[in-house]
Amino acid sequence: MKKFKLGLRTALAVLALSGMTVNAAPALAAGKMTIASSQDPGSWDPIDTFLVAWAAVSTNIFDGLTYRGPDLKLVPGLAESWEELDQGKRIRFKLRHDVKFHDGEPFNAEAVKFTFDRLLGAEGAKGPQRSNYTAIESVDIIDDYTVDMKLKTPDPVLLTKLAGYGAMIVPPKYIKEKGEDYFNLNPVGTGAFKFVSYSPKVNIKLAANPDYWGGAPKLSDLEYRFISEPATAVAELQAGRVDLVIPPIIPIGMLPVIQNDSKLEIASVPGPTVDALRFNTRDGITADPRVRKAIIMAVDRATIVKSILVGQGAEITSFQSALSFGYDPELKAVPFDPEGAKKLLAEAGVKSGAAIQIDIRGNDATMNEVAQVIASYLQMVGINATLKPYETNVMLNDIIPQGKTGALFQEKWGGWTFDFDNTAYAMYHSGEKWNPYEKDATLDKLLESQRPLTDRAEREKILKEIGKYVADRALEMPLYNTNAIYGVSKRVKGFVPAPDTRIKLNEVTVE
């Protein structure tokens, strides 16, 4: 697996290119960094979200027991060390001493127990994160700085899961006194930066935590501006009002704008993010697996990837990247075969001119372009596809979970654990938020059977079987795995691009 360190520019694949000049930008305070993010998560509570946009900010507010940086290596976080006991059914964590939450509350074993009791309890049940941690039976306090995490079954991915999202450690006293709704909008953690203010749909501001256990940050302030329009984000980067644009804002077609600006550079690293068009398998013509396969056969996905992604991604055959544990290099893509597609459609009784709807995220410029090309391919086999763009939060929180999509709908997934389970369970298991249509006992059994396995080879075999089963049933049209593309001002020093967009900025400076 490749590792990327921005300090070694040639190893990083960061392009420092010169080009057109722009008007002089206003000077920013040396200690402040401004970042453009495409989406406002709406809540800063770790158990409320799955969004990459949340993690990009909150990695600087919260800590987990473990931490995984841009090199993808798992290292101690709030736990100084851990030991797996009882054949993987108990993990003993030794916690850091003298760590405080931003409100002054001490971090200790009670905070760890509270965090996981909350995640696995009624409050956690309201959000999308709990299913990732259901292997945990209980967290037992041994002493103020030692906890035992008891598991119902071993979970080979759990230590990685503890490094992000729902497992971020939260302050018991603060939440009990202020309440859940207040915490959603006024987060408190143990991270390198403290919450200052939040204006929904506008920005969130953070300030350095001088008492951070990992050392005081080099920056005094961070501001994340929520800018959904790619052209606006890039213009702000050019004007110097933004120092960093984080994925997935920058579409492939706008890379030359940054590459031709002498003050800017691109940082691009292979990441876990994959795109697919998933099928509504409940309603209309796509309830028929023959139609689903025909639609996949009608689209030349290899050409789309080559012509539109221009080296910033790769075609996929299942809903995961080649970096994912469980990826099957032997799984073949459904071939581009328009004549075969027409025969399958005729066999299924689909008449020429049949209409379908494709739902996409309105601010995803690359997918907008891809979806238009897909619609053209479908027209060639007699299917009239219309595109319906949605505001991202509406699509993710209403349209998909409530099963209100068209025949096909865009799914973009980060797969931040680099393990197919993290994606597959959420996408395909009955009752999961991102699986509004399928209830498949065979698939459920496969998904459940691999979770407790500590035998990596056996578990990998089952994950590959899941990928093949989904492909055989044509539950989605796999499209591509994209690089994580950052637009960076050359005034930014010490920035390391994270493949999963969980960027920690305590070592960064802005000149």
Short mmCIF file of N, CA, C and O in Angstrom, two decimals, residues 72-165:
data_model
loop_
_atom_site.label_atom_id
_atom_site.label_comp_id
_atom_site.label_asym_id
_atom_site.label_seq_id
_atom_site.Cartn_x
_atom_site.Cartn_y
_atom_site.Cartn_z
N LEU A 72 -2.28 5.59 6.90
CA LEU A 72 -3.20 4.46 7.12
C LEU A 72 -2.73 3.50 8.22
O LEU A 72 -3.28 2.42 8.36
N LYS A 73 -1.73 3.90 9.00
CA LYS A 73 -1.28 3.06 10.12
C LYS A 73 -2.06 3.41 11.38
O LYS A 73 -2.29 4.58 11.69
N LEU A 74 -2.45 2.39 12.11
CA LEU A 74 -3.20 2.56 13.35
C LEU A 74 -2.23 2.79 14.51
O LEU A 74 -1.30 2.00 14.72
N VAL A 75 -2.44 3.87 15.25
CA VAL A 75 -1.55 4.22 16.36
C VAL A 75 -2.40 4.63 17.57
O VAL A 75 -3.61 4.84 17.45
N PRO A 76 -1.78 4.73 18.76
CA PRO A 76 -2.55 5.15 19.93
C PRO A 76 -3.16 6.54 19.78
O PRO A 76 -2.57 7.44 19.17
N GLY A 77 -4.36 6.69 20.32
CA GLY A 77 -5.03 7.98 20.41
C GLY A 77 -5.18 8.33 21.87
O GLY A 77 -4.20 8.54 22.58
N LEU A 78 -6.43 8.35 22.35
CA LEU A 78 -6.65 8.58 23.78
C LEU A 78 -6.29 7.36 24.61
O LEU A 78 -6.15 7.46 25.83
N ALA A 79 -6.15 6.23 23.96
CA ALA A 79 -5.61 5.04 24.64
C ALA A 79 -4.11 4.98 24.37
O ALA A 79 -3.68 5.03 23.21
N GLU A 80 -3.33 4.89 25.42
CA GLU A 80 -1.87 4.78 25.25
C GLU A 80 -1.48 3.42 24.70
O GLU A 80 -0.48 3.28 23.99
N SER A 81 -2.28 2.40 25.04
CA SER A 81 -1.98 1.04 24.59
C SER A 81 -3.23 0.20 24.74
O SER A 81 -4.21 0.60 25.39
N TRP A 82 -3.23 -0.97 24.12
CA TRP A 82 -4.34 -1.91 24.26
C TRP A 82 -3.83 -3.33 24.12
O TRP A 82 -2.78 -3.58 23.54
N GLU A 83 -4.61 -4.24 24.68
CA GLU A 83 -4.24 -5.65 24.68
C GLU A 83 -5.49 -6.47 24.39
O GLU A 83 -6.53 -6.29 25.05
N GLU A 84 -5.41 -7.36 23.40
CA GLU A 84 -6.54 -8.22 23.07
C GLU A 84 -6.46 -9.49 23.92
O GLU A 84 -5.43 -10.17 23.93
N LEU A 85 -7.56 -9.79 24.60
CA LEU A 85 -7.62 -10.92 25.53
C LEU A 85 -8.80 -11.83 25.19
O LEU A 85 -9.67 -11.46 24.38
N ASP A 86 -8.85 -12.99 25.81
CA ASP A 86 -9.98 -13.94 25.67
C ASP A 86 -10.31 -14.23 24.21
O ASP A 86 -11.46 -14.13 23.78
N GLN A 87 -9.29 -14.57 23.43
CA GLN A 87 -9.45 -14.90 22.01
C GLN A 87 -10.17 -13.79 21.25
O GLN A 87 -11.02 -14.02 20.40
N GLY A 88 -9.81 -12.56 21.57
CA GLY A 88 -10.35 -11.42 20.84
C GLY A 88 -11.70 -10.93 21.33
O GLY A 88 -12.27 -10.02 20.74
N LYS A 89 -12.21 -11.49 22.43
CA LYS A 89 -13.52 -11.08 22.93
C LYS A 89 -13.44 -10.05 24.06
O LYS A 89 -14.46 -9.66 24.62
N ARG A 90 -12.24 -9.63 24.37
CA ARG A 90 -12.05 -8.56 25.36
C ARG A 90 -10.81 -7.76 24.98
O ARG A 90 -9.78 -8.34 24.65
N ILE A 91 -10.95 -6.43 25.00
CA ILE A 91 -9.81 -5.56 24.73
C ILE A 91 -9.61 -4.66 25.93
O ILE A 91 -10.55 -3.95 26.34
N ARG A 92 -8.44 -4.67 26.49
CA ARG A 92 -8.13 -3.80 27.64
C ARG A 92 -7.36 -2.59 27.15
O ARG A 92 -6.31 -2.72 26.51
N PHE A 93 -7.91 -1.41 27.43
CA PHE A 93 -7.29 -0.15 27.02
C PHE A 93 -6.70 0.57 28.23
O PHE A 93 -7.39 0.75 29.25
N LYS A 94 -5.45 0.98 28.10
CA LYS A 94 -4.82 1.85 29.08
C LYS A 94 -4.94 3.28 28.55
O LYS A 94 -4.47 3.58 27.45
N LEU A 95 -5.55 4.16 29.33
CA LEU A 95 -5.88 5.50 28.86
C LEU A 95 -4.82 6.53 29.23
O LEU A 95 -4.10 6.37 30.22
N ARG A 96 -4.76 7.59 28.44
CA ARG A 96 -3.84 8.69 28.72
C ARG A 96 -4.25 9.42 30.00
O ARG A 96 -5.43 9.64 30.25
N HIS A 97 -3.27 9.84 30.74
CA HIS A 97 -3.50 10.65 31.94
C HIS A 97 -3.44 12.13 31.56
O HIS A 97 -2.87 12.51 30.54
N ASP A 98 -4.03 12.95 32.40
CA ASP A 98 -3.91 14.42 32.31
C ASP A 98 -4.43 14.98 31.00
O ASP A 98 -3.91 15.97 30.47
N VAL A 99 -5.47 14.37 30.45
CA VAL A 99 -6.14 14.90 29.25
C VAL A 99 -7.46 15.52 29.70
O VAL A 99 -8.17 14.94 30.54
N LYS A 100 -7.79 16.67 29.15
CA LYS A 100 -9.05 17.33 29.49
C LYS A 100 -9.86 17.62 28.23
O LYS A 100 -9.31 17.87 27.16
N PHE A 101 -11.18 17.59 28.40
CA PHE A 101 -12.06 18.07 27.34
C PHE A 101 -11.95 19.59 27.27
O PHE A 101 -11.42 20.24 28.17
N HIS A 102 -12.45 20.14 26.19
CA HIS A 102 -12.32 21.59 25.96
C HIS A 102 -13.03 22.42 27.03
O HIS A 102 -12.70 23.59 27.23
N ASP A 103 -14.02 21.82 27.72
CA ASP A 103 -14.72 22.56 28.78
C ASP A 103 -14.05 22.40 30.14
O ASP A 103 -14.57 22.87 31.15
N GLY A 104 -12.90 21.72 30.18
CA GLY A 104 -12.17 21.53 31.42
C GLY A 104 -12.48 20.22 32.13
O GLY A 104 -11.81 19.85 33.11
N GLU A 105 -13.49 19.50 31.65
CA GLU A 105 -13.87 18.22 32.23
C GLU A 105 -12.75 17.19 32.00
O GLU A 105 -12.20 17.12 30.90
N PRO A 106 -12.40 16.37 32.98
CA PRO A 106 -11.31 15.41 32.79
C PRO A 106 -11.72 14.24 31.89
O PRO A 106 -12.85 13.75 31.97
N PHE A 107 -10.79 13.82 31.06
CA PHE A 107 -10.97 12.59 30.30
C PHE A 107 -10.51 11.43 31.16
O PHE A 107 -9.42 11.45 31.74
N ASN A 108 -11.36 10.40 31.25
CA ASN A 108 -11.04 9.25 32.07
C ASN A 108 -11.88 8.05 31.63
O ASN A 108 -12.59 8.12 30.61
N ALA A 109 -11.82 6.98 32.40
CA ALA A 109 -12.55 5.77 32.05
C ALA A 109 -14.06 6.01 32.02
O ALA A 109 -14.78 5.41 31.21
N GLU A 110 -14.55 6.87 32.89
CA GLU A 110 -15.98 7.17 32.92
C GLU A 110 -16.44 7.78 31.59
O GLU A 110 -17.54 7.48 31.10
N ALA A 111 -15.60 8.63 30.99
CA ALA A 111 -15.95 9.24 29.71
C ALA A 111 -16.01 8.19 28.60
O ALA A 111 -16.87 8.25 27.71
N VAL A 112 -15.11 7.22 28.65
CA VAL A 112 -15.11 6.15 27.64
C VAL A 112 -16.38 5.31 27.78
O VAL A 112 -17.06 5.01 26.79
N LYS A 113 -16.70 4.93 29.00
CA LYS A 113 -17.91 4.13 29.23
C LYS A 113 -19.15 4.90 28.80
O LYS A 113 -20.04 4.36 28.12
N PHE A 114 -19.24 6.16 29.16
CA PHE A 114 -20.39 6.99 28.78
C PHE A 114 -20.52 7.05 27.26
O PHE A 114 -21.63 6.92 26.72
N THR A 115 -19.41 7.24 26.57
CA THR A 115 -19.44 7.36 25.11
C THR A 115 -20.04 6.13 24.46
O THR A 115 -20.92 6.23 23.58
N PHE A 116 -19.62 4.95 24.90
CA PHE A 116 -20.10 3.73 24.25
C PHE A 116 -21.47 3.29 24.75
O PHE A 116 -22.26 2.71 23.99
N ASP A 117 -21.80 3.58 26.00
CA ASP A 117 -23.16 3.34 26.46
C ASP A 117 -24.14 4.19 25.66
O ASP A 117 -25.23 3.73 25.30
N ARG A 118 -23.76 5.40 25.40
CA ARG A 118 -24.61 6.33 24.63
C ARG A 118 -24.72 5.87 23.17
O ARG A 118 -25.81 5.85 22.59
N LEU A 119 -23.59 5.51 22.57
CA LEU A 119 -23.57 5.06 21.17
C LEU A 119 -24.44 3.82 20.97
O LEU A 119 -25.17 3.70 19.98
N LEU A 120 -24.38 2.89 21.93
CA LEU A 120 -25.10 1.62 21.79
C LEU A 120 -26.49 1.67 22.42
O LEU A 120 -27.22 0.68 22.37
N GLY A 121 -26.86 2.81 22.97
CA GLY A 121 -28.16 2.96 23.62
C GLY A 121 -29.18 3.66 22.75
O GLY A 121 -29.07 3.72 21.52
N ALA A 122 -30.19 4.23 23.41
CA ALA A 122 -31.32 4.83 22.70
C ALA A 122 -30.89 6.01 21.83
O ALA A 122 -31.40 6.20 20.73
N GLU A 123 -29.94 6.82 22.32
CA GLU A 123 -29.51 7.97 21.54
C GLU A 123 -28.78 7.53 20.27
O GLU A 123 -29.00 8.06 19.19
N GLY A 124 -27.90 6.54 20.42
CA GLY A 124 -27.19 6.03 19.26
C GLY A 124 -28.09 5.39 18.23
O GLY A 124 -27.81 5.40 17.03
N ALA A 125 -29.21 4.82 18.69
CA ALA A 125 -30.15 4.16 17.78
C ALA A 125 -30.79 5.14 16.80
O ALA A 125 -31.29 4.74 15.75
N LYS A 126 -30.76 6.43 17.13
CA LYS A 126 -31.35 7.44 16.25
C LYS A 126 -30.45 7.75 15.06
O LYS A 126 -30.90 8.33 14.08
N GLY A 127 -29.17 7.40 15.16
CA GLY A 127 -28.21 7.76 14.11
C GLY A 127 -27.75 6.57 13.31
O GLY A 127 -28.14 5.42 13.57
N PRO A 128 -26.85 6.80 12.34
CA PRO A 128 -26.43 5.73 11.42
C PRO A 128 -25.19 4.97 11.85
O PRO A 128 -24.74 4.07 11.14
N GLN A 129 -24.62 5.30 13.02
CA GLN A 129 -23.33 4.73 13.38
C GLN A 129 -23.39 3.45 14.21
O GLN A 129 -22.46 2.65 14.22
N ARG A 130 -24.48 3.22 14.89
CA ARG A 130 -24.50 2.15 15.88
C ARG A 130 -24.19 0.77 15.29
O ARG A 130 -23.50 -0.04 15.92
N SER A 131 -24.66 0.50 14.08
CA SER A 131 -24.47 -0.84 13.52
C SER A 131 -23.00 -1.18 13.31
O SER A 131 -22.64 -2.36 13.21
N ASN A 132 -22.14 -0.16 13.24
CA ASN A 132 -20.70 -0.42 13.09
C ASN A 132 -20.07 -0.94 14.38
O ASN A 132 -18.94 -1.46 14.34
N TYR A 133 -20.77 -0.79 15.50
CA TYR A 133 -20.16 -1.09 16.80
C TYR A 133 -20.95 -2.12 17.61
O TYR A 133 -20.71 -2.27 18.81
N THR A 134 -21.86 -2.84 16.97
CA THR A 134 -22.73 -3.75 17.72
C THR A 134 -21.99 -4.98 18.24
O THR A 134 -22.56 -5.74 19.04
N ALA A 135 -20.75 -5.20 17.83
CA ALA A 135 -19.97 -6.30 18.43
C ALA A 135 -19.65 -6.01 19.89
O ALA A 135 -19.37 -6.94 20.66
N ILE A 136 -19.72 -4.75 20.30
CA ILE A 136 -19.40 -4.37 21.68
C ILE A 136 -20.56 -4.72 22.60
O ILE A 136 -21.68 -4.27 22.40
N GLU A 137 -20.29 -5.52 23.60
CA GLU A 137 -21.32 -5.88 24.58
C GLU A 137 -21.36 -4.88 25.72
O GLU A 137 -22.43 -4.44 26.16
N SER A 138 -20.18 -4.49 26.20
CA SER A 138 -20.13 -3.53 27.31
C SER A 138 -18.73 -2.95 27.42
O SER A 138 -17.76 -3.51 26.89
N VAL A 139 -18.66 -1.81 28.09
CA VAL A 139 -17.37 -1.22 28.48
C VAL A 139 -17.36 -1.18 30.01
O VAL A 139 -18.22 -0.55 30.63
N ASP A 140 -16.40 -1.86 30.59
CA ASP A 140 -16.32 -1.97 32.05
C ASP A 140 -15.11 -1.19 32.56
O ASP A 140 -14.00 -1.30 32.02
N ILE A 141 -15.33 -0.41 33.60
CA ILE A 141 -14.26 0.37 34.20
C ILE A 141 -13.45 -0.49 35.17
O ILE A 141 -14.01 -1.09 36.09
N ILE A 142 -12.16 -0.57 34.94
CA ILE A 142 -11.25 -1.29 35.84
C ILE A 142 -10.69 -0.33 36.88
O ILE A 142 -10.68 -0.61 38.07
N ASP A 143 -10.21 0.81 36.41
CA ASP A 143 -9.84 1.92 37.29
C ASP A 143 -9.99 3.20 36.48
O ASP A 143 -10.48 3.16 35.35
N ASP A 144 -9.58 4.33 37.03
CA ASP A 144 -9.82 5.61 36.36
C ASP A 144 -9.21 5.69 34.96
O ASP A 144 -9.68 6.46 34.12
N TYR A 145 -8.17 4.91 34.71
CA TYR A 145 -7.49 5.00 33.42
C TYR A 145 -7.31 3.63 32.76
O TYR A 145 -6.40 3.44 31.96
N THR A 146 -8.23 2.71 33.07
CA THR A 146 -8.22 1.39 32.43
C THR A 146 -9.67 0.96 32.17
O THR A 146 -10.50 1.04 33.09
N VAL A 147 -9.96 0.53 30.97
CA VAL A 147 -11.28 -0.03 30.67
C VAL A 147 -11.13 -1.35 29.93
O VAL A 147 -10.16 -1.55 29.18
N ASP A 148 -12.09 -2.22 30.13
CA ASP A 148 -12.21 -3.44 29.35
C ASP A 148 -13.40 -3.31 28.42
O ASP A 148 -14.52 -3.02 28.87
N MET A 149 -13.17 -3.50 27.15
CA MET A 149 -14.24 -3.52 26.16
C MET A 149 -14.56 -4.99 25.87
O MET A 149 -13.75 -5.70 25.28
N LYS A 150 -15.72 -5.42 26.33
CA LYS A 150 -16.12 -6.81 26.13
C LYS A 150 -16.95 -6.91 24.86
O LYS A 150 -17.84 -6.09 24.61
N LEU A 151 -16.65 -7.93 24.07
CA LEU A 151 -17.30 -8.10 22.77
C LEU A 151 -18.20 -9.33 22.77
O LEU A 151 -17.87 -10.36 23.38
N LYS A 152 -19.31 -9.24 22.08
CA LYS A 152 -20.18 -10.40 21.88
C LYS A 152 -19.47 -11.42 21.01
O LYS A 152 -19.55 -12.63 21.25
N THR A 153 -18.82 -10.91 20.00
CA THR A 153 -18.01 -11.74 19.09
C THR A 153 -16.79 -10.91 18.71
O THR A 153 -16.84 -9.67 18.73
N PRO A 154 -15.70 -11.52 18.34
CA PRO A 154 -14.54 -10.74 17.87
C PRO A 154 -14.92 -9.92 16.65
O PRO A 154 -15.75 -10.33 15.83
N ASP A 155 -14.35 -8.74 16.55
CA ASP A 155 -14.55 -7.87 15.38
C ASP A 155 -13.18 -7.45 14.87
O ASP A 155 -12.52 -6.61 15.48
N PRO A 156 -12.74 -8.02 13.75
CA PRO A 156 -11.38 -7.75 13.27
C PRO A 156 -11.15 -6.32 12.79
O PRO A 156 -10.01 -5.92 12.57
N VAL A 157 -12.22 -5.56 12.62
CA VAL A 157 -12.08 -4.18 12.14
C VAL A 157 -12.32 -3.17 13.26
O VAL A 157 -12.21 -1.97 13.05
N LEU A 158 -12.63 -3.65 14.45
CA LEU A 158 -13.07 -2.73 15.51
C LEU A 158 -12.02 -1.69 15.87
O LEU A 158 -12.35 -0.50 16.06
N LEU A 159 -10.75 -2.06 15.98
CA LEU A 159 -9.74 -1.09 16.38
C LEU A 159 -9.64 0.06 15.38
O LEU A 159 -9.39 1.21 15.77
N THR A 160 -9.87 -0.24 14.10
CA THR A 160 -9.91 0.83 13.10
C THR A 160 -11.17 1.67 13.26
O THR A 160 -11.13 2.91 13.17
N LYS A 161 -12.28 1.03 13.53
CA LYS A 161 -13.53 1.77 13.73
C LYS A 161 -13.44 2.73 14.92
O LYS A 161 -14.09 3.78 14.94
N LEU A 162 -12.64 2.35 15.92
CA LEU A 162 -12.49 3.21 17.09
C LEU A 162 -11.71 4.48 16.79
O LEU A 162 -11.64 5.38 17.63
N ALA A 163 -11.15 4.58 15.60
CA ALA A 163 -10.37 5.75 15.21
C ALA A 163 -11.23 6.84 14.57
O ALA A 163 -10.71 7.89 14.20
N GLY A 164 -12.53 6.60 14.41
CA GLY A 164 -13.31 7.61 13.70
C GLY A 164 -14.80 7.54 13.97
O GLY A 164 -15.33 6.60 14.57
N TYR A 165 -15.48 8.59 13.54
CA TYR A 165 -16.93 8.69 13.52
C TYR A 165 -17.55 8.38 14.88
O TYR A 165 -17.21 9.00 15.88
#
